[in-house]
Amino acid sequence: MVSKIERDHTRFRQIVRGKIKKELKRYITQGELIGKKGKDLISIPLPQIDIPRFRYETRKTGGVGQGEGEPGTSIGGDGEANGSSGAGNLPGEHILEVDISMDELAAILGEELELPRIEPRGKKNITAQRDKYAGIRSTGPETLRVFKRTYKEALRRQLAQGSYDPTDPVIIPVRDDKRYRSWKTHTTPESNAAIIYMMDVSGSMGDEQKEIVRIESFWIDTWLRSQYKGIQIRYIIHDAVAREVDQHSFYHTRQSGGTKISSAYKYASKLIREVYPPTEWNIYAFHFSDGDNWSGGDTNECIELLRQEILPHCNLVCYGQVESPYGSGQFIKDLREHFRDSEPLVVSEIKDKDGIYDSIKEFLGKGR
Amino acid sequence: MNLSSALTQIKEEIKGHALSCGLDFFETIFEVIDYAQINEVASYGGFPTRYPHWRFGMEYEELSKGYAYGLQKIYEMVINNDPCYAYLMESNNLVDQKIVMGHVYAHCDFFKNNIYFSSTNRKMIDEMANHGMRMRNYVEQYGEEDVERFIDCCLSLENLIDVHSPFQERKRRREDQEIEEEEPPKTVQKIRSKEYMDRFINPQEFMDAQKRKLEEEKQRERMFPEHPERDILLFMIEHAPMEKWQRNILSMIREESYYFSPQAQTKIMNEGWATYWHSKIMTEKALKDSELIDYADHHSGTLAVRPGHINPYKLGVELFRDIEERWNKGKFGKDYDECDDYLAKKNWNQNLGRGREKIFEVRRIYNDINFIDTFLTKEFCEDHKLFTFKYNEETKRYEIDDRDFKKIKQKLLFSLTNMGNPIILVEDGNHGNRGDLLLNHQHEGVDLRIDYAKDTLKNLFQIWRRPVHIHTTVEGRKKRLSFTGQEHLEKDI
């Protein structure tokens, strides 16, 4: 009996996932539906799957209720839409909370964006040891004794000895009959990744641009986390100078200075040199800007830094250019000119929130 | 699970009380199950053997989450079947089980005796199992995707039935008619009269009107369907181009719709009746002193009201009690209605003592609509503080609108009419002589939800396979919504 409802329930969950898949674009761009809750669960309120029928516009129907109150008294907010019918035939507008783990969410993201699994590049520096039950042996602690096997051995022995009496089938195991579980220790390599986010916080980057960066990095995080066991994230903001900040300041700092992108790249290359030796780490660098660099000289410096210091050490370097009313958007053109497709550099223009979807695909679609 | 001996004892006791009250029910079988099972059974609408579909899984998710977070709990579930099946939740205490049993026997009495249930299949448990089996075979044969997609389409039309049709004679099928000899062509018949009276009895206007009527009738015969039909599911089954398995699925879904429809039509009465009797049996017969608090707690929970909601248990039981009192005291009829002395009316008592008899009659021949229409009085509305509410566009919330008796009654009746569904008929099955399907929504003052209507048309198209249209009214303007298979069209008419 139980397996039956489980089947329908699983089916429903699959459709809910499918529903997210179909409308993933919308969820990403609206952003507000995704929030981390608890340890690694996030909760997405999503509409219950409603089978369309010919039915009344509930808001216009109103209905009959019972209780105190003058005309004009509120009887509850939006959620009371199904209160109208005494017979309870009008389906209400439920919001159904479905808990999805981050892993599940990442799987959906990967499936929808057709993201390839990432091939770790760096040396597998850290190994983890794990014990697994692998077989049976004749010695061991009593807590690991296997009843069934022990019984069989004893039965076999007693049969052979002729001491087994079918009318009184008592089996008494002796020490040699006893069987215990044994285990093996496996060593698995673990790969680690470091993400370096860089963002231009000069005067021309407004709140809307930052929101785009925030949403996009959330999804990038989600994906990379599903691919690597240990992940470290560093945040760098820059205008004319660069400094490292925590996550909150990364998204909320606003400065008014000019823009020297090279400052951020210098900082990043220092991080790579000192903290994340590329032999041990898979390094990802993401840089978001409106593409309005201070001077052509600085841009040349950036290109040198990328070519010499950053690109050779990273799995992937992404530059996302957010469209802004103030920025000239020159930087992306310069990058495109100097780096053809051959390098692990991906550039992408993000026009507005709807562009996030495609941009993530461009960034992560190479499987690096 | 079988009943424990304690429960069997209680069952026999409550059954005895129910019989002595005059309740008349099918043999009732109680089963004790745990919360996970009751959630499962409830997800399937009470039929654990029902066909597989994700919406039952959705139901399950809601129920089991609601239970897990302590938001809701199912006390009782009873299936209209002969014998009746009722489920008891294992973790409930004995007082709860007593209440539930009393409640269940009254439901069974209602199922057995209320006229609106008279045409339901009393072997529905078997029938549902058959449906489940057939559906599973189709899934194996035609693939889960296809079958599920088709069921989704059918469920979208599930409510397009004619709630009155179980009580109407079915029209004869076309093939049967063709066997008959052709009737002589009808002509306008004069009413027999003496010659000198003829121009008075059969004046020219009358003859013309008769002629027009006859022509209209002839016109009608060429129409398809001859008269607009409410049972759209049946129309689809008979006329839409479908594979055999699809036709069968649609038939099964229609059958289940009709099986459940009396329960929706008598929700207030049925729950009211059951509550009336469980409280009667408990307070007058079965309750022990030590159980009083638990009983009161449970009972008041059942009858709790929230603003903006009509609790069918509460409204139903209060109406039954009101009826019983009125017929005991003779508070009905011409004299009572015409009396305008407030005090005299209030203290009216003719010691008729016909209350009990009356409520048994009511449970036999009424459904929610005529129940409310006949027995909801102005006094009742005032005593029970009923009101109408509406949605305020400015404040974005629902607000109390009025406490006027007529408005309350009208709103309540509206929400019950056609089980709260819009009335939709098949107008033309060969619209524009292109095999298009034309539906007509009888607009009763409330618009359809347009986005839903569009998706429903799309599903309808999946079955009809030709463009589908519906005439409706949107914000006071007559409109025609269409789905051509490629696109949605909207046109003023």
mmCIF file of N, CA and C in Angstrom, chain A residues 1-2 4-5 7-9 11-13 15 48-78 80-87 89-90 93-94 96-99, chain B residues 40 44 48 50 52-54 57-58 60-62 65 136 144-145 148 155-156 158-159 264 305 307-310 384-389 391 396-401 403 408 411-412 414 416 419-420 422 424 447-449 452 455-456 459 470:
data_model
loop_
_atom_site.group_PDB
_atom_site.id
_atom_site.type_symbol
_atom_site.label_atom_id
_atom_site.label_comp_id
_atom_site.label_asym_id
_atom_site.label_seq_id
_atom_site.Cartn_x
_atom_site.Cartn_y
_atom_site.Cartn_z
ATOM 1 N N MET A 1 0.833 -1.199 0.000
ATOM 2 C CA MET A 1 0.000 0.000 0.000
ATOM 3 C C MET A 1 0.865 1.245 0.000
ATOM 4 N N VAL A 2 1.911 1.217 0.832
ATOM 5 C CA VAL A 2 2.704 2.428 0.955
ATOM 6 C C VAL A 2 3.450 2.748 -0.328
ATOM 7 N N LYS A 4 2.580 2.557 -3.186
ATOM 8 C CA LYS A 4 1.735 3.157 -4.198
ATOM 9 C C LYS A 4 1.732 4.677 -4.110
ATOM 10 N N ILE A 5 1.507 5.165 -2.907
ATOM 11 C CA ILE A 5 1.478 6.617 -2.776
ATOM 12 C C ILE A 5 2.872 7.183 -2.991
ATOM 13 N N ARG A 7 4.972 6.242 -5.092
ATOM 14 C CA ARG A 7 5.170 6.381 -6.522
ATOM 15 C C ARG A 7 4.541 7.688 -7.026
ATOM 16 N N ASP A 8 3.301 7.931 -6.617
ATOM 17 C CA ASP A 8 2.625 9.155 -7.041
ATOM 18 C C ASP A 8 3.305 10.383 -6.462
ATOM 19 N N HIS A 9 3.776 10.216 -5.239
ATOM 20 C CA HIS A 9 4.441 11.330 -4.582
ATOM 21 C C HIS A 9 5.747 11.681 -5.304
ATOM 22 N N ARG A 11 6.421 11.057 -8.325
ATOM 23 C CA ARG A 11 6.037 11.631 -9.607
ATOM 24 C C ARG A 11 5.733 13.124 -9.459
ATOM 25 N N PHE A 12 5.007 13.447 -8.423
ATOM 26 C CA PHE A 12 4.675 14.840 -8.168
ATOM 27 C C PHE A 12 5.943 15.663 -7.952
ATOM 28 N N ARG A 13 6.853 15.094 -7.145
ATOM 29 C CA ARG A 13 8.099 15.816 -6.893
ATOM 30 C C ARG A 13 8.876 16.033 -8.183
ATOM 31 N N ILE A 15 7.599 16.361 -11.102
ATOM 32 C CA ILE A 15 6.942 17.413 -11.875
ATOM 33 C C ILE A 15 7.248 18.766 -11.278
ATOM 34 N N GLN A 48 1.184 25.518 -6.071
ATOM 35 C CA GLN A 48 0.771 24.130 -6.203
ATOM 36 C C GLN A 48 0.359 23.935 -7.655
ATOM 37 N N ILE A 49 0.621 22.772 -8.167
ATOM 38 C CA ILE A 49 0.249 22.562 -9.559
ATOM 39 C C ILE A 49 -1.261 22.515 -9.653
ATOM 40 N N ASP A 50 -1.799 23.489 -10.298
ATOM 41 C CA ASP A 50 -3.237 23.613 -10.355
ATOM 42 C C ASP A 50 -3.688 23.169 -11.735
ATOM 43 N N ILE A 51 -4.598 22.222 -11.761
ATOM 44 C CA ILE A 51 -5.100 21.796 -13.052
ATOM 45 C C ILE A 51 -6.057 22.867 -13.553
ATOM 46 N N PRO A 52 -5.840 23.409 -14.724
ATOM 47 C CA PRO A 52 -6.712 24.492 -15.180
ATOM 48 C C PRO A 52 -8.130 23.992 -15.442
ATOM 49 N N ARG A 53 -9.099 24.752 -15.019
ATOM 50 C CA ARG A 53 -10.502 24.405 -15.253
ATOM 51 C C ARG A 53 -11.227 25.690 -15.574
ATOM 52 N N PHE A 54 -12.426 25.532 -16.106
ATOM 53 C CA PHE A 54 -13.288 26.700 -16.194
ATOM 54 C C PHE A 54 -13.752 27.006 -14.780
ATOM 55 N N ARG A 55 -13.353 28.139 -14.263
ATOM 56 C CA ARG A 55 -13.779 28.482 -12.916
ATOM 57 C C ARG A 55 -13.867 29.986 -12.769
ATOM 58 N N TYR A 56 -14.460 30.407 -11.658
ATOM 59 C CA TYR A 56 -14.671 31.832 -11.476
ATOM 60 C C TYR A 56 -13.396 32.534 -11.035
ATOM 61 N N GLU A 57 -13.334 33.787 -11.371
ATOM 62 C CA GLU A 57 -12.318 34.669 -10.836
ATOM 63 C C GLU A 57 -12.637 34.824 -9.352
ATOM 64 N N THR A 58 -11.833 34.210 -8.474
ATOM 65 C CA THR A 58 -12.220 34.157 -7.051
ATOM 66 C C THR A 58 -12.333 35.534 -6.409
ATOM 67 N N ARG A 59 -11.445 36.415 -6.813
ATOM 68 C CA ARG A 59 -11.466 37.741 -6.190
ATOM 69 C C ARG A 59 -12.804 38.426 -6.392
ATOM 70 N N LYS A 60 -13.411 38.133 -7.546
ATOM 71 C CA LYS A 60 -14.659 38.829 -7.844
ATOM 72 C C LYS A 60 -15.858 38.153 -7.199
ATOM 73 N N THR A 61 -15.671 36.936 -6.743
ATOM 74 C CA THR A 61 -16.813 36.208 -6.198
ATOM 75 C C THR A 61 -17.191 36.697 -4.807
ATOM 76 N N GLY A 62 -16.203 36.885 -3.941
ATOM 77 C CA GLY A 62 -16.526 37.179 -2.559
ATOM 78 C C GLY A 62 -17.183 35.968 -1.951
ATOM 79 N N GLY A 63 -17.931 36.153 -0.859
ATOM 80 C CA GLY A 63 -18.561 34.988 -0.275
ATOM 81 C C GLY A 63 -19.244 35.322 1.023
ATOM 82 N N VAL A 64 -19.548 34.286 1.788
ATOM 83 C CA VAL A 64 -20.260 34.457 3.039
ATOM 84 C C VAL A 64 -19.374 33.980 4.181
ATOM 85 N N GLY A 65 -19.370 34.748 5.259
ATOM 86 C CA GLY A 65 -18.581 34.374 6.416
ATOM 87 C C GLY A 65 -19.403 34.494 7.679
ATOM 88 N N GLN A 66 -18.751 34.241 8.812
ATOM 89 C CA GLN A 66 -19.456 34.228 10.067
ATOM 90 C C GLN A 66 -18.580 34.877 11.123
ATOM 91 N N GLY A 67 -19.132 35.773 11.936
ATOM 92 C CA GLY A 67 -18.359 36.387 12.996
ATOM 93 C C GLY A 67 -18.731 37.844 13.220
ATOM 94 N N GLU A 68 -17.972 38.466 14.144
ATOM 95 C CA GLU A 68 -18.229 39.861 14.492
ATOM 96 C C GLU A 68 -17.659 40.789 13.430
ATOM 97 N N GLY A 69 -18.066 42.067 13.506
ATOM 98 C CA GLY A 69 -17.412 43.064 12.671
ATOM 99 C C GLY A 69 -18.362 43.917 11.874
ATOM 100 N N GLU A 70 -17.981 45.188 11.726
ATOM 101 C CA GLU A 70 -18.762 46.121 10.920
ATOM 102 C C GLU A 70 -18.410 45.909 9.448
ATOM 103 N N PRO A 71 -19.304 46.353 8.548
ATOM 104 C CA PRO A 71 -18.911 46.360 7.139
ATOM 105 C C PRO A 71 -17.609 47.145 6.970
ATOM 106 N N GLY A 72 -16.693 46.606 6.208
ATOM 107 C CA GLY A 72 -15.410 47.268 6.005
ATOM 108 C C GLY A 72 -14.302 46.634 6.826
ATOM 109 N N THR A 73 -14.696 45.817 7.808
ATOM 110 C CA THR A 73 -13.670 45.150 8.605
ATOM 111 C C THR A 73 -12.940 44.115 7.762
ATOM 112 N N SER A 74 -11.643 44.132 7.897
ATOM 113 C CA SER A 74 -10.865 43.152 7.146
ATOM 114 C C SER A 74 -11.056 41.768 7.761
ATOM 115 N N ILE A 75 -11.140 40.778 6.916
ATOM 116 C CA ILE A 75 -11.287 39.433 7.456
ATOM 117 C C ILE A 75 -10.101 38.578 7.074
ATOM 118 N N GLY A 76 -8.979 39.213 6.842
ATOM 119 C CA GLY A 76 -7.802 38.421 6.507
ATOM 120 C C GLY A 76 -7.309 38.755 5.132
ATOM 121 N N GLY A 77 -6.059 38.445 4.924
ATOM 122 C CA GLY A 77 -5.393 38.941 3.727
ATOM 123 C C GLY A 77 -5.659 38.131 2.490
ATOM 124 N N ASP A 78 -4.705 38.134 1.635
ATOM 125 C CA ASP A 78 -4.812 37.498 0.338
ATOM 126 C C ASP A 78 -5.074 36.007 0.421
ATOM 127 N N GLU A 80 -6.906 34.202 1.995
ATOM 128 C CA GLU A 80 -8.226 33.682 2.348
ATOM 129 C C GLU A 80 -9.097 33.435 1.132
ATOM 130 N N ALA A 81 -8.467 33.326 0.003
ATOM 131 C CA ALA A 81 -9.245 33.275 -1.223
ATOM 132 C C ALA A 81 -10.223 32.112 -1.277
ATOM 133 N N ASN A 82 -9.974 31.089 -0.506
ATOM 134 C CA ASN A 82 -10.870 29.942 -0.632
ATOM 135 C C ASN A 82 -11.974 29.935 0.413
ATOM 136 N N GLY A 83 -12.179 31.067 1.031
ATOM 137 C CA GLY A 83 -13.175 31.088 2.074
ATOM 138 C C GLY A 83 -14.574 31.278 1.555
ATOM 139 N N SER A 84 -14.714 31.402 0.280
ATOM 140 C CA SER A 84 -15.976 31.880 -0.226
ATOM 141 C C SER A 84 -17.070 30.836 -0.226
ATOM 142 N N SER A 85 -16.694 29.603 -0.352
ATOM 143 C CA SER A 85 -17.746 28.633 -0.569
ATOM 144 C C SER A 85 -17.967 27.756 0.650
ATOM 145 N N GLY A 86 -19.168 27.699 1.088
ATOM 146 C CA GLY A 86 -19.475 26.846 2.220
ATOM 147 C C GLY A 86 -19.207 25.404 1.896
ATOM 148 N N ALA A 87 -19.471 25.046 0.678
ATOM 149 C CA ALA A 87 -19.283 23.660 0.305
ATOM 150 C C ALA A 87 -17.823 23.347 0.021
ATOM 151 N N ASN A 89 -15.876 23.947 -2.496
ATOM 152 C CA ASN A 89 -15.544 23.378 -3.791
ATOM 153 C C ASN A 89 -14.567 24.222 -4.572
ATOM 154 N N LEU A 90 -14.476 25.496 -4.198
ATOM 155 C CA LEU A 90 -13.538 26.318 -4.927
ATOM 156 C C LEU A 90 -12.152 26.021 -4.396
ATOM 157 N N GLU A 93 -6.028 29.167 -3.448
ATOM 158 C CA GLU A 93 -4.743 29.409 -4.089
ATOM 159 C C GLU A 93 -3.656 29.115 -3.073
ATOM 160 N N HIS A 94 -3.232 27.881 -3.074
ATOM 161 C CA HIS A 94 -2.228 27.504 -2.084
ATOM 162 C C HIS A 94 -0.855 27.956 -2.526
ATOM 163 N N LEU A 96 2.656 26.288 -1.916
ATOM 164 C CA LEU A 96 3.192 25.069 -1.353
ATOM 165 C C LEU A 96 4.688 25.240 -1.183
ATOM 166 N N GLU A 97 5.163 24.937 0.007
ATOM 167 C CA GLU A 97 6.592 25.049 0.229
ATOM 168 C C GLU A 97 7.232 23.721 -0.115
ATOM 169 N N VAL A 98 8.192 23.770 -0.961
ATOM 170 C CA VAL A 98 8.921 22.545 -1.240
ATOM 171 C C VAL A 98 10.370 22.756 -0.860
ATOM 172 N N ASP A 99 10.861 21.898 -0.006
ATOM 173 C CA ASP A 99 12.256 22.016 0.375
ATOM 174 C C ASP A 99 13.127 21.328 -0.655
ATOM 175 N N GLU B 40 -2.442 8.603 3.311
ATOM 176 C CA GLU B 40 -2.428 8.009 1.983
ATOM 177 C C GLU B 40 -3.846 7.764 1.469
ATOM 178 N N TYR B 44 -6.098 9.583 -1.783
ATOM 179 C CA TYR B 44 -6.824 8.932 -2.874
ATOM 180 C C TYR B 44 -8.333 9.130 -2.763
ATOM 181 N N PRO B 48 -7.969 3.507 -1.539
ATOM 182 C CA PRO B 48 -6.544 3.180 -1.657
ATOM 183 C C PRO B 48 -6.186 2.484 -2.965
ATOM 184 N N ARG B 50 -7.111 3.377 -5.952
ATOM 185 C CA ARG B 50 -7.392 4.234 -7.101
ATOM 186 C C ARG B 50 -6.254 4.271 -8.114
ATOM 187 N N PRO B 52 -3.210 5.436 -10.480
ATOM 188 C CA PRO B 52 -2.050 6.252 -10.109
ATOM 189 C C PRO B 52 -2.063 7.597 -10.824
ATOM 190 N N HIS B 53 -1.825 8.644 -10.084
ATOM 191 C CA HIS B 53 -1.689 9.956 -10.723
ATOM 192 C C HIS B 53 -0.972 10.894 -9.763
ATOM 193 N N TRP B 54 -0.212 11.800 -10.317
ATOM 194 C CA TRP B 54 0.602 12.670 -9.462
ATOM 195 C C TRP B 54 -0.223 13.559 -8.546
ATOM 196 N N GLY B 57 -0.344 12.336 -5.232
ATOM 197 C CA GLY B 57 0.931 12.566 -4.570
ATOM 198 C C GLY B 57 1.014 13.980 -4.018
ATOM 199 N N MET B 58 0.453 14.911 -4.762
ATOM 200 C CA MET B 58 0.434 16.308 -4.317
ATOM 201 C C MET B 58 -0.424 16.444 -3.062
ATOM 202 N N TYR B 60 -0.999 14.123 -1.002
ATOM 203 C CA TYR B 60 -0.286 13.448 0.079
ATOM 204 C C TYR B 60 0.757 14.365 0.693
ATOM 205 N N GLU B 61 1.449 15.069 -0.176
ATOM 206 C CA GLU B 61 2.483 15.986 0.307
ATOM 207 C C GLU B 61 1.846 17.009 1.246
ATOM 208 N N GLU B 62 0.705 17.546 0.828
ATOM 209 C CA GLU B 62 0.041 18.561 1.633
ATOM 210 C C GLU B 62 -0.432 17.984 2.967
ATOM 211 N N LYS B 65 2.587 16.901 5.225
ATOM 212 C CA LYS B 65 3.268 18.059 5.788
ATOM 213 C C LYS B 65 2.406 18.739 6.841
ATOM 214 N N ARG B 136 -3.640 1.183 -14.981
ATOM 215 C CA ARG B 136 -2.276 0.666 -14.920
ATOM 216 C C ARG B 136 -1.934 -0.142 -16.178
ATOM 217 N N GLU B 144 3.731 5.753 -19.737
ATOM 218 C CA GLU B 144 3.300 6.630 -18.656
ATOM 219 C C GLU B 144 3.049 8.058 -19.143
ATOM 220 N N GLU B 145 3.975 8.567 -19.962
ATOM 221 C CA GLU B 145 3.871 9.960 -20.413
ATOM 222 C C GLU B 145 2.532 10.224 -21.089
ATOM 223 N N GLU B 148 -0.524 9.774 -18.787
ATOM 224 C CA GLU B 148 -0.617 10.848 -17.803
ATOM 225 C C GLU B 148 -1.049 12.158 -18.454
ATOM 226 N N LEU B 155 -8.774 15.703 -16.528
ATOM 227 C CA LEU B 155 -9.038 16.296 -15.221
ATOM 228 C C LEU B 155 -9.360 17.779 -15.367
ATOM 229 N N SER B 156 -8.819 18.357 -16.413
ATOM 230 C CA SER B 156 -9.071 19.768 -16.676
ATOM 231 C C SER B 156 -10.554 19.996 -16.995
ATOM 232 N N GLU B 158 -12.946 17.823 -15.810
ATOM 233 C CA GLU B 158 -13.643 16.994 -14.833
ATOM 234 C C GLU B 158 -14.943 17.606 -14.314
ATOM 235 N N ASN B 159 -14.954 18.925 -14.160
ATOM 236 C CA ASN B 159 -16.138 19.566 -13.561
ATOM 237 C C ASN B 159 -17.228 19.878 -14.579
ATOM 238 N N ALA B 264 -20.387 16.676 -2.809
ATOM 239 C CA ALA B 264 -20.155 18.115 -2.887
ATOM 240 C C ALA B 264 -21.474 18.868 -2.795
ATOM 241 N N VAL B 305 -15.352 28.590 14.123
ATOM 242 C CA VAL B 305 -15.504 29.397 12.903
ATOM 243 C C VAL B 305 -14.362 30.393 12.801
ATOM 244 N N PRO B 307 -13.428 33.985 10.603
ATOM 245 C CA PRO B 307 -14.052 34.950 9.704
ATOM 246 C C PRO B 307 -13.625 34.658 8.272
ATOM 247 N N GLY B 308 -14.540 34.817 7.360
ATOM 248 C CA GLY B 308 -14.174 34.563 5.978
ATOM 249 C C GLY B 308 -14.327 33.114 5.574
ATOM 250 N N HIS B 309 -14.763 32.300 6.524
ATOM 251 C CA HIS B 309 -14.987 30.900 6.183
ATOM 252 C C HIS B 309 -16.337 30.472 6.719
ATOM 253 N N ILE B 310 -17.035 29.703 5.916
ATOM 254 C CA ILE B 310 -18.225 29.054 6.429
ATOM 255 C C ILE B 310 -17.810 27.653 6.826
ATOM 256 N N HIS B 384 -26.574 34.013 14.111
ATOM 257 C CA HIS B 384 -25.275 33.410 13.878
ATOM 258 C C HIS B 384 -24.289 34.350 13.204
ATOM 259 N N LYS B 385 -24.683 35.631 13.169
ATOM 260 C CA LYS B 385 -23.743 36.676 12.721
ATOM 261 C C LYS B 385 -23.142 36.390 11.354
ATOM 262 N N LEU B 386 -23.986 36.005 10.425
ATOM 263 C CA LEU B 386 -23.474 35.780 9.073
ATOM 264 C C LEU B 386 -23.278 37.123 8.373
ATOM 265 N N PHE B 387 -22.354 37.156 7.442
ATOM 266 C CA PHE B 387 -22.145 38.358 6.629
ATOM 267 C C PHE B 387 -21.634 37.974 5.248
ATOM 268 N N THR B 388 -21.704 38.923 4.328
ATOM 269 C CA THR B 388 -21.064 38.698 3.037
ATOM 270 C C THR B 388 -19.753 39.461 3.033
ATOM 271 N N PHE B 389 -18.794 38.968 2.282
ATOM 272 C CA PHE B 389 -17.550 39.720 2.161
ATOM 273 C C PHE B 389 -17.161 39.849 0.701
ATOM 274 N N TYR B 391 -13.781 41.420 -2.061
ATOM 275 C CA TYR B 391 -12.383 41.794 -2.169
ATOM 276 C C TYR B 391 -12.283 43.277 -2.460
ATOM 277 N N LYS B 396 -6.429 45.709 -1.021
ATOM 278 C CA LYS B 396 -5.930 44.369 -1.348
ATOM 279 C C LYS B 396 -6.244 43.353 -0.256
ATOM 280 N N ARG B 397 -7.424 43.410 0.267
ATOM 281 C CA ARG B 397 -7.786 42.395 1.247
ATOM 282 C C ARG B 397 -9.302 42.157 1.192
ATOM 283 N N TYR B 398 -9.714 41.083 1.852
ATOM 284 C CA TYR B 398 -11.135 40.781 1.891
ATOM 285 C C TYR B 398 -11.773 41.511 3.067
ATOM 286 N N GLU B 399 -12.925 42.116 2.814
ATOM 287 C CA GLU B 399 -13.569 42.892 3.859
ATOM 288 C C GLU B 399 -15.034 42.497 3.980
ATOM 289 N N ILE B 400 -15.566 42.672 5.186
ATOM 290 C CA ILE B 400 -16.985 42.432 5.391
ATOM 291 C C ILE B 400 -17.768 43.429 4.557
ATOM 292 N N ASP B 401 -18.745 42.924 3.845
ATOM 293 C CA ASP B 401 -19.472 43.795 2.930
ATOM 294 C C ASP B 401 -20.818 44.195 3.511
ATOM 295 N N ARG B 403 -24.528 42.813 6.018
ATOM 296 C CA ARG B 403 -25.186 41.799 6.836
ATOM 297 C C ARG B 403 -26.656 41.657 6.447
ATOM 298 N N ILE B 408 -26.929 37.841 1.832
ATOM 299 C CA ILE B 408 -26.232 36.667 2.367
ATOM 300 C C ILE B 408 -26.736 35.397 1.700
ATOM 301 N N LYS B 411 -25.648 35.176 -1.971
ATOM 302 C CA LYS B 411 -24.224 34.824 -2.094
ATOM 303 C C LYS B 411 -23.987 33.355 -1.784
ATOM 304 N N LEU B 412 -24.629 32.923 -0.708
ATOM 305 C CA LEU B 412 -24.455 31.545 -0.278
ATOM 306 C C LEU B 412 -24.978 30.586 -1.346
ATOM 307 N N PHE B 414 -25.347 31.245 -4.472
ATOM 308 C CA PHE B 414 -24.504 31.328 -5.661
ATOM 309 C C PHE B 414 -23.292 30.413 -5.530
ATOM 310 N N LEU B 416 -23.060 27.778 -4.004
ATOM 311 C CA LEU B 416 -23.418 26.356 -4.041
ATOM 312 C C LEU B 416 -23.912 25.912 -5.410
ATOM 313 N N MET B 419 -22.263 23.433 -7.771
ATOM 314 C CA MET B 419 -21.120 23.129 -6.906
ATOM 315 C C MET B 419 -20.025 24.184 -7.028
ATOM 316 N N GLY B 420 -20.451 25.429 -7.189
ATOM 317 C CA GLY B 420 -19.469 26.506 -7.245
ATOM 318 C C GLY B 420 -18.773 26.636 -8.590
ATOM 319 N N PRO B 422 -18.820 27.455 -12.773
ATOM 320 C CA PRO B 422 -19.582 28.193 -13.771
ATOM 321 C C PRO B 422 -20.412 27.229 -14.625
ATOM 322 N N ILE B 424 -21.584 25.860 -17.958
ATOM 323 C CA ILE B 424 -21.059 25.885 -19.326
ATOM 324 C C ILE B 424 -21.734 24.796 -20.144
ATOM 325 N N ASP B 447 -17.149 36.819 -13.693
ATOM 326 C CA ASP B 447 -16.358 36.434 -14.860
ATOM 327 C C ASP B 447 -15.591 35.137 -14.616
ATOM 328 N N LEU B 448 -15.201 34.535 -15.721
ATOM 329 C CA LEU B 448 -14.300 33.380 -15.635
ATOM 330 C C LEU B 448 -12.893 33.876 -15.381
ATOM 331 N N ARG B 449 -12.078 33.000 -14.824
ATOM 332 C CA ARG B 449 -10.658 33.329 -14.741
ATOM 333 C C ARG B 449 -10.048 33.068 -16.103
ATOM 334 N N TYR B 452 -6.995 30.651 -16.755
ATOM 335 C CA TYR B 452 -7.407 29.253 -16.602
ATOM 336 C C TYR B 452 -8.262 28.810 -17.774
ATOM 337 N N ASP B 455 -6.123 27.943 -20.750
ATOM 338 C CA ASP B 455 -5.452 26.649 -20.640
ATOM 339 C C ASP B 455 -6.435 25.492 -20.753
ATOM 340 N N THR B 456 -7.660 25.722 -20.245
ATOM 341 C CA THR B 456 -8.660 24.668 -20.351
ATOM 342 C C THR B 456 -9.038 24.436 -21.817
ATOM 343 N N ASN B 459 -6.535 22.289 -23.401
ATOM 344 C CA ASN B 459 -6.719 20.875 -23.079
ATOM 345 C C ASN B 459 -7.908 20.283 -23.817
ATOM 346 N N ILE B 470 -15.228 29.510 -26.784
ATOM 347 C CA ILE B 470 -16.218 29.676 -25.728
ATOM 348 C C ILE B 470 -16.724 31.107 -25.728
#
